mmCIF file of C-alpha atoms in Angstrom:
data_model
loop_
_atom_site.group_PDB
_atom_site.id
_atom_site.type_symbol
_atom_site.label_atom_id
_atom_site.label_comp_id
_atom_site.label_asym_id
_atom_site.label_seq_id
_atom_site.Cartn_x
_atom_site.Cartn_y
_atom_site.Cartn_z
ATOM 1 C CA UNK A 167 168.408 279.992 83.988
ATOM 2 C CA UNK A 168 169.332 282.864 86.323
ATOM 3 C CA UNK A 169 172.125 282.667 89.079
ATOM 4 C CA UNK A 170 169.687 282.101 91.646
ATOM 5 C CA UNK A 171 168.559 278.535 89.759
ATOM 6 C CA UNK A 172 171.524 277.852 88.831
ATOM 7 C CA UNK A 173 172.674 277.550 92.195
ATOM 8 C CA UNK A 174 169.625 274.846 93.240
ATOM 9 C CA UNK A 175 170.609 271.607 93.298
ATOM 10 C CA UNK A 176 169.279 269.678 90.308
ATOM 11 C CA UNK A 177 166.193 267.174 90.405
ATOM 12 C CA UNK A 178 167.438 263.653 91.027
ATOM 13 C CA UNK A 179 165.153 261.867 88.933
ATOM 14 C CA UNK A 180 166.060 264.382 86.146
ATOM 15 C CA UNK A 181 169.907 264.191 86.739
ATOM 16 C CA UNK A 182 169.838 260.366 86.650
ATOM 17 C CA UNK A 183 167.937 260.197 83.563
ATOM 18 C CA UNK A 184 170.311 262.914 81.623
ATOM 19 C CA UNK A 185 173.525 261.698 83.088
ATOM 20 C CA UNK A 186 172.611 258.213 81.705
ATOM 21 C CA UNK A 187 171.233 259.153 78.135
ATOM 22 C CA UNK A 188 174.999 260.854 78.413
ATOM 23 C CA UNK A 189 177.164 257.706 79.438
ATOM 24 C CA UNK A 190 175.183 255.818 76.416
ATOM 25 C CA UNK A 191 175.947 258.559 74.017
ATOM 26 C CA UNK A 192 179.442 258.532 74.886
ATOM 27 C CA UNK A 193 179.876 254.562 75.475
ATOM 28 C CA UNK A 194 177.539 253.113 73.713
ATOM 29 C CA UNK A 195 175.041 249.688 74.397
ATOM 30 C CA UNK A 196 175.748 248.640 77.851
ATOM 31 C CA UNK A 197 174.704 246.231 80.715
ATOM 32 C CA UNK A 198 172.516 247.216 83.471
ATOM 33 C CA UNK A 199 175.448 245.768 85.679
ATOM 34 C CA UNK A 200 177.884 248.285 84.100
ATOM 35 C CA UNK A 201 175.559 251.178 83.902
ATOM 36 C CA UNK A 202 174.555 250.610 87.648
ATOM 37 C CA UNK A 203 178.622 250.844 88.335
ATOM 38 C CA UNK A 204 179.268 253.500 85.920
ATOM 39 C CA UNK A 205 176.711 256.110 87.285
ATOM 40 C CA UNK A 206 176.535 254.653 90.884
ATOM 41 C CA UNK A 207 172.559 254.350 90.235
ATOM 42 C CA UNK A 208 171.151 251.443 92.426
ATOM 43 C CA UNK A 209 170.253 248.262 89.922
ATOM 44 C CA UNK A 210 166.731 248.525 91.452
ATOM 45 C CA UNK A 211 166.139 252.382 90.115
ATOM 46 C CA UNK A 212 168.332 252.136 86.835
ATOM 47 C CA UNK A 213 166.051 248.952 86.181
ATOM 48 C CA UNK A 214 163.020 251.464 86.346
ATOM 49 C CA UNK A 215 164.112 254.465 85.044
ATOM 50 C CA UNK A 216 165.770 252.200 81.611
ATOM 51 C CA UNK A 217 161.760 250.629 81.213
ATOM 52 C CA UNK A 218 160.267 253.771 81.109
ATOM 53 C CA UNK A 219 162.824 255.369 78.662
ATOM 54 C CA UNK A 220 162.626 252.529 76.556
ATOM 55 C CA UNK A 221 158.690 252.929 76.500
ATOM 56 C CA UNK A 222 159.011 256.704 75.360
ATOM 57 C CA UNK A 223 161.705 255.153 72.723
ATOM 58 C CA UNK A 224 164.749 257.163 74.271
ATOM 59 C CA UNK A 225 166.269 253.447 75.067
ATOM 60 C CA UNK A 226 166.585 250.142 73.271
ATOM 61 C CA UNK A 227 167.273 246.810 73.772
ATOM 62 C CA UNK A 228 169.588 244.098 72.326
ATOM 63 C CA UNK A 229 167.914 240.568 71.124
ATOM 64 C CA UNK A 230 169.123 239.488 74.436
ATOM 65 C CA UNK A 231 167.115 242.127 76.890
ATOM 66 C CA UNK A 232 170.666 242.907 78.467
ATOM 67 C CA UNK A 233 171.831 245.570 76.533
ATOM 68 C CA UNK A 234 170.706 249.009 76.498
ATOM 69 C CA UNK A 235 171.602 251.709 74.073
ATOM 70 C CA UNK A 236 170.147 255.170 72.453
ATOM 71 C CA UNK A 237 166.690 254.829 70.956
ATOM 72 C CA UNK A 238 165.197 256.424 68.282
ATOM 73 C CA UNK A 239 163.837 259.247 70.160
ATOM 74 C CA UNK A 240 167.130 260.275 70.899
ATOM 75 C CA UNK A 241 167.884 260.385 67.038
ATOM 76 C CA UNK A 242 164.654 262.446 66.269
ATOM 77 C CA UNK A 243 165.703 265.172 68.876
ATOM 78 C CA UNK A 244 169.147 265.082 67.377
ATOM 79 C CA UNK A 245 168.384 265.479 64.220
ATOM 80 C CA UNK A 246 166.324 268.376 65.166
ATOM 81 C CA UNK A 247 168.792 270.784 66.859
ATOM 82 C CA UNK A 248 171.137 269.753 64.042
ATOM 83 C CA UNK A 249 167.857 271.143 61.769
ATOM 84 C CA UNK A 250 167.045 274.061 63.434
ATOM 85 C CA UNK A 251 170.704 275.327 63.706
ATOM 86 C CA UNK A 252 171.227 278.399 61.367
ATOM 87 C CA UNK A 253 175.024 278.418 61.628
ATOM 88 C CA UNK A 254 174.662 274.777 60.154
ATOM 89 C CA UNK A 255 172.601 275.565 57.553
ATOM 90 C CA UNK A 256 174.712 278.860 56.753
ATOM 91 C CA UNK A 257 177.906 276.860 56.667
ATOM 92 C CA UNK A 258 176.761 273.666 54.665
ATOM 93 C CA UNK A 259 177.634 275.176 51.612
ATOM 94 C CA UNK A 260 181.315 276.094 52.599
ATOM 95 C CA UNK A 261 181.378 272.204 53.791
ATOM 96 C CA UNK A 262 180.023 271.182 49.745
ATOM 97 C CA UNK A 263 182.741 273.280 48.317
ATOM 98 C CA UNK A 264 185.530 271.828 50.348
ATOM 99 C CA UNK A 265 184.565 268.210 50.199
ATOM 100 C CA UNK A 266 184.096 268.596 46.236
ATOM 101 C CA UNK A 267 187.679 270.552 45.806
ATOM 102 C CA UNK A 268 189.823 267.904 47.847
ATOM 103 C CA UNK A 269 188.131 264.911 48.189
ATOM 104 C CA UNK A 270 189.080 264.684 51.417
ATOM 105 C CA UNK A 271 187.062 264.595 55.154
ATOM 106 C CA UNK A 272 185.192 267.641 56.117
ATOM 107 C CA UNK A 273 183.918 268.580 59.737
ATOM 108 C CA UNK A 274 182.133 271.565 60.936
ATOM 109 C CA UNK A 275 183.034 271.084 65.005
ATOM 110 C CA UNK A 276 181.529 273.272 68.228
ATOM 111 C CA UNK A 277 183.179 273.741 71.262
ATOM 112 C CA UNK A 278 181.419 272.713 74.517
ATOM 113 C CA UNK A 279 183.131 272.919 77.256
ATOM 114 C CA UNK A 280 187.149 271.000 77.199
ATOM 115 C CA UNK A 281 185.670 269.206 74.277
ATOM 116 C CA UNK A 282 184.821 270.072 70.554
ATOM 117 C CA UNK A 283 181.888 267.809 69.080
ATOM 118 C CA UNK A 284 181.285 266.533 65.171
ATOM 119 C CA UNK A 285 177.823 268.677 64.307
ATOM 120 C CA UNK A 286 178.458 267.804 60.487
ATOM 121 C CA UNK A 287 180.517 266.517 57.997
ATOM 122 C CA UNK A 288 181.093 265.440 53.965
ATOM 123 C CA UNK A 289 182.996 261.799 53.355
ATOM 124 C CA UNK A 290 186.247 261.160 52.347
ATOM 125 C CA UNK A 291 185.970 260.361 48.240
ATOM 126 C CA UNK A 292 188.710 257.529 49.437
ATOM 127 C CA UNK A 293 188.685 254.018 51.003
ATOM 128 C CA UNK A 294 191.441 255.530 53.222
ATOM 129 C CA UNK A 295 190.061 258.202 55.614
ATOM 130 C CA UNK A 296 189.494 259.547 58.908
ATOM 131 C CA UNK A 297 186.673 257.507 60.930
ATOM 132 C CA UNK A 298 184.436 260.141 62.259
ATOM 133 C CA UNK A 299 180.504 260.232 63.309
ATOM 134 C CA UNK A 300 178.462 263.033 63.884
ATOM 135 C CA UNK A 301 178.053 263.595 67.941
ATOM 136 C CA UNK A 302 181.457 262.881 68.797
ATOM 137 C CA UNK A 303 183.362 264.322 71.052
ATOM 138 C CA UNK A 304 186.976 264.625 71.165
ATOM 139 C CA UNK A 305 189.476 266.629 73.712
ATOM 140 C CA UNK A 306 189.536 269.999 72.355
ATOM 141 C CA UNK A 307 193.838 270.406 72.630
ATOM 142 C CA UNK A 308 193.935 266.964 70.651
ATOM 143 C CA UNK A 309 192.093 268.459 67.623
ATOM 144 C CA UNK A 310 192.714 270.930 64.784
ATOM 145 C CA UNK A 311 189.108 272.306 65.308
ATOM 146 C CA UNK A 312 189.533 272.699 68.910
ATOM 147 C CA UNK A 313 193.201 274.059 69.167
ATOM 148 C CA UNK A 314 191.405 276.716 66.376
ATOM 149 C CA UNK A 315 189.032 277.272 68.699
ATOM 150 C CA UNK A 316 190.976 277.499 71.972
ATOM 151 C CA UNK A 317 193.132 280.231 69.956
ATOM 152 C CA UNK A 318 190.699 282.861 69.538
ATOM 153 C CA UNK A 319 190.211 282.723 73.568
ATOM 154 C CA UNK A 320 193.192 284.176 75.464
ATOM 155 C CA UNK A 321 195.215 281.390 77.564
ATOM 156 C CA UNK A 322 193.548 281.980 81.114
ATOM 157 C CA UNK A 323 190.551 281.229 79.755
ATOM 158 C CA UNK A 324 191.864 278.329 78.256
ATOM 159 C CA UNK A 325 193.050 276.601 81.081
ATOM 160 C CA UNK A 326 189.830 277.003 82.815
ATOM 161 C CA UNK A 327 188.021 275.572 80.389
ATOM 162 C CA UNK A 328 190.068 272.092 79.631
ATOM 163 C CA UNK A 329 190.916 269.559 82.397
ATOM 164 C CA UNK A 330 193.738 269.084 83.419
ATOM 165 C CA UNK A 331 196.554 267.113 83.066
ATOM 166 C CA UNK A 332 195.464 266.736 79.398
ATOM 167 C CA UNK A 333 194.703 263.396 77.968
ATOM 168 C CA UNK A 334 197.028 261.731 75.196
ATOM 169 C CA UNK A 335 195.292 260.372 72.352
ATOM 170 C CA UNK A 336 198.589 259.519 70.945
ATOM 171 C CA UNK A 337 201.841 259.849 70.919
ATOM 172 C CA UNK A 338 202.744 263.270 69.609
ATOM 173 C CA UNK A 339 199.227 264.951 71.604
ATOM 174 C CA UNK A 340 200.392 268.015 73.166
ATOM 175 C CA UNK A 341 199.709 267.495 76.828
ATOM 176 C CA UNK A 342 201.603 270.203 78.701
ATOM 177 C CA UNK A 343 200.531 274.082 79.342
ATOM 178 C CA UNK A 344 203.975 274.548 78.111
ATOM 179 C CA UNK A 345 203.856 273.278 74.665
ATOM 180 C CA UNK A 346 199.939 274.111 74.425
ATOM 181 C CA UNK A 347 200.384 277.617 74.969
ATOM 182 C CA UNK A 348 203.333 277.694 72.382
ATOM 183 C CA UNK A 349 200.864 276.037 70.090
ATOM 184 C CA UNK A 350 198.354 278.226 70.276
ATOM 185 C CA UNK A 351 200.512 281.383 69.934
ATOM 186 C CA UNK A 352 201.384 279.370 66.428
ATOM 187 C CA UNK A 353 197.759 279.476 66.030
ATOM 188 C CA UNK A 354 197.024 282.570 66.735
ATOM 189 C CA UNK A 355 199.959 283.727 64.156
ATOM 190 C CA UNK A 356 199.042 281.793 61.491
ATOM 191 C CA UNK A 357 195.045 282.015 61.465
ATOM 192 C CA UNK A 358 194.396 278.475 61.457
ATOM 193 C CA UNK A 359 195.638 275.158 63.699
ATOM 194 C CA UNK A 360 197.047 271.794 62.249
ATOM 195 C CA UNK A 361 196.706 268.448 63.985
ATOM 196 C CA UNK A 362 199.237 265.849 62.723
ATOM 197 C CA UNK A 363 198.150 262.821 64.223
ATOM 198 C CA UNK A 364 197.531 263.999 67.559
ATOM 199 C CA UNK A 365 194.236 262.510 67.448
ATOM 200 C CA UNK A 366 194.810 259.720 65.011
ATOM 201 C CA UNK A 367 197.814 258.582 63.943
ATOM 202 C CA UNK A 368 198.612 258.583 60.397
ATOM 203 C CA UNK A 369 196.014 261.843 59.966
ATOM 204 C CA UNK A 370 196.740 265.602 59.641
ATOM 205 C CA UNK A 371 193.820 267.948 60.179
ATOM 206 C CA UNK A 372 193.689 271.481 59.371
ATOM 207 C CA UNK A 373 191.015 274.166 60.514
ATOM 208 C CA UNK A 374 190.080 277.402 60.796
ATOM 209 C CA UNK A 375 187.498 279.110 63.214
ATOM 210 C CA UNK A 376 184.341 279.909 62.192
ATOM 211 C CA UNK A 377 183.922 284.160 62.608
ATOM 212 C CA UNK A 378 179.979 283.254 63.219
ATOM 213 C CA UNK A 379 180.368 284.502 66.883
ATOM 214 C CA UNK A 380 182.505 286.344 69.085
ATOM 215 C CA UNK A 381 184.461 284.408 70.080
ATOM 216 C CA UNK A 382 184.064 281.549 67.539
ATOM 217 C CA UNK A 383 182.204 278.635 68.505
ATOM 218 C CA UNK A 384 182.350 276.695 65.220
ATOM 219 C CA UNK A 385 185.122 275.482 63.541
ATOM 220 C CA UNK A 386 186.216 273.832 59.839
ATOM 221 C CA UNK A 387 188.217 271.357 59.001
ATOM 222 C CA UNK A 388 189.569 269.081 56.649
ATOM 223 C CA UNK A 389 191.289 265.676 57.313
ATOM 224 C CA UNK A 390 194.315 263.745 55.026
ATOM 225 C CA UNK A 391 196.134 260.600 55.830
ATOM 226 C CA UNK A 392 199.587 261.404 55.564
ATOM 227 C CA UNK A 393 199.971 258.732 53.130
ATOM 228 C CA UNK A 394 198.852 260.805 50.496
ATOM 229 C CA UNK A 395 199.396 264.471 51.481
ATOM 230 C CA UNK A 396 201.948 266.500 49.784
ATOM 231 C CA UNK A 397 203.017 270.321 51.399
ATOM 232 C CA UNK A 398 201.616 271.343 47.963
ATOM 233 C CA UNK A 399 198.306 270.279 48.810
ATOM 234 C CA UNK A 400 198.637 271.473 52.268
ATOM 235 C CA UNK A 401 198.974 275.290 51.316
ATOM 236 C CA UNK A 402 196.173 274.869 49.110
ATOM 237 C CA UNK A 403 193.503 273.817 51.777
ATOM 238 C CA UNK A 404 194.766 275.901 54.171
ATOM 239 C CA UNK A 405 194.432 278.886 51.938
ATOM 240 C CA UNK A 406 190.888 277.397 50.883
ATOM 241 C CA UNK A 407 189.534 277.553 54.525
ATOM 242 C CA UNK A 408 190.991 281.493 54.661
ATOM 243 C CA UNK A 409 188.683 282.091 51.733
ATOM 244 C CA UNK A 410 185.873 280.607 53.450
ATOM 245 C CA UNK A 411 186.424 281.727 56.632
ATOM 246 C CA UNK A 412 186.294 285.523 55.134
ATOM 247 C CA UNK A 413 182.969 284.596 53.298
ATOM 248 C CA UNK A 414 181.155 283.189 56.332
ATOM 249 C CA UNK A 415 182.113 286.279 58.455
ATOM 250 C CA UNK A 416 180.831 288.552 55.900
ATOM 251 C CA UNK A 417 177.852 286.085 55.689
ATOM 252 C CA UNK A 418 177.397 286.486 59.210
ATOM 253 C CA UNK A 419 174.786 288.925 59.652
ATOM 254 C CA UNK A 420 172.425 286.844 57.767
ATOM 255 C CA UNK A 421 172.260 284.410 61.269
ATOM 256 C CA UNK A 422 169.118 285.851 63.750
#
C-alpha cells in the first residue's frame, strides 16, 4: 500500500474482524462476554460478526455454543503461507540436520515487529523439552532467535521497534536498555545469541540469524533443558548453526 493509503483510516468492519481473528490466535477459545471486553466490540455486533465467521469456517464453537475459537479456515490459510514460503522450504533441510545431530528442539523464528513468531520446527527426541507451537509469538529481547535478530539491526532501530519497558518472562529476562544493549554487543561479537531461561526457566536456547535477507528476518535455533546440557555440547551446536548459517547464505540466491 502506498503512503497515501496507508494514511486512511482502516474499514471498521474489516478492523473488527482482523483484530478479533488476532485476540483468538493469541488467547485462544473465549466468551462472547470476554471478547466483547477485550476488543471493546458491542455484544450486539461481535454476536454478528462471530455467526458469519463461523459460517465461512474462520470460527468455531465449543459443545456449549459459548466458546469461540479459530476455525479451520484459519488453519487452511496458515498452512498456506507456511507452503508457499521459499525461505521455509530452503531452510527445512538445515532444520532435518540439526534435529537429527542433537536430538534436541529446533525452531526456524521471523521477526515481526517487537515479537519473533514459531514458522517451523523439529521435536525434541526427549520426554523433557521445550513446549513450543508453530504461530507463537514471543517478546523478541526474551528469545535467542529474537536477540539474534535484534543484533544484526543497529540499537536505534532496536528500540523503536520493541515496546517499552520490556516484559519479564522470568526471572533472569533482560529488561533494561542497559543490559539489552550490552547483550546485543555480545551478540554481535560472537555471531550468534543464547537465551538461558529467559523465556523458560530451566531452558537454554541458542541461534543464529538467518543471512536470507538484509537484514535477517529468519532465525535458527536449538533448545536444551539445562538438566542435560554440558558446555561440551554447547560449543558443538553453536558451531553447527555457523556451518549452516554459511550454507544458507551461499544458498541464498536460489530464493526469487
Amino acid at each position: 500500500m502506498n503512503q497515501q493509503g496507508a494514511d486512511r483510516p482502516p474499514v471498521k468492519s474489516a478492523d473488527r474482524t482482523l483484530e478479533l481473528l488476532e485476540a483468538l490466535a493469541a488467547g485462544g477459545p473465549r466468551g462472547l462476554v470476554e471478547l466483547s471486553r477485550d476488543l471493546d466490540i458491542p455484544k450486539s455486533s461481535l454476536h454478528g460478526l462471530l455467526r458469519t465467521m463461523a459460517q465461512r469456517g474462520w470460527v468455531e464453537t465449543d459443545a456449549t455454543g459459548t466458546r469461540f475459537g479459530l476455525g479451520l479456515r484459519a488453519l487452511q490459510v496458515g498452512a498456506t503461507y507456511l507452503d508457499s514460503d521459499d525461505s521455509v522450504g530452503l531452510v527445512n533441510a538445515t532444520l532435518d540436520a540439526l534435529s537429527t545431530r542433537f536430538g534436541e528442539t529446533v525452531h526456524l523464528g521471523r521477526l515481526d515487529g517487537p515479537n519473533v513468531v514459531y514458522i517451523a520446527k523439529r521435536e525434541s527426541a526427549h520426554p523433557l523439552r521445550l513446549f513450543s507451537a508453530i504461530g507463537r509469538r514471543l517478546p523478541a529481547h526474551a528469545t535467542a532467535l529474537g536477540k539474534a535478530l535484534l543484533a544484526v539491526r543497529p540499537d536505534d532501530e532496536v528500540d523503536r521497534l520493541l515496546d517499552w519497558p520490556l516484559a519479564a518472562l522470568t526471572p533472569h529476562t533482560l529488561t533494561t536498555p542497559e543490559a539489552l544493549h550490552a547483550e546485543l554487543a555480545r551478540v554481535r561479537e560472537a555471531g550468534h545469541a543464547e537465551d538461558r531461561e529467559e523465556n523458560t526457566e530451566g531452558i537454554m536456547c541458542l541461534a543464529v540469524a538467518v543471512p536470507l535477507r538484509t537484514p535477517a528476518v529468519d532465525a535458527i535455533s536449538v533448545s536444551v533443558p539445562l538438566a542435560r546440557l554440558r558446555e561440551s555440547t554447547v560449543t558443538e551446536i553453536v558451531a553447527d548453526l555457523h556451518r549452516h548459517a554459511t550454507q544458507l547464505r551461499a544458498a541464498a540466491h536460489l530464493l526469487p
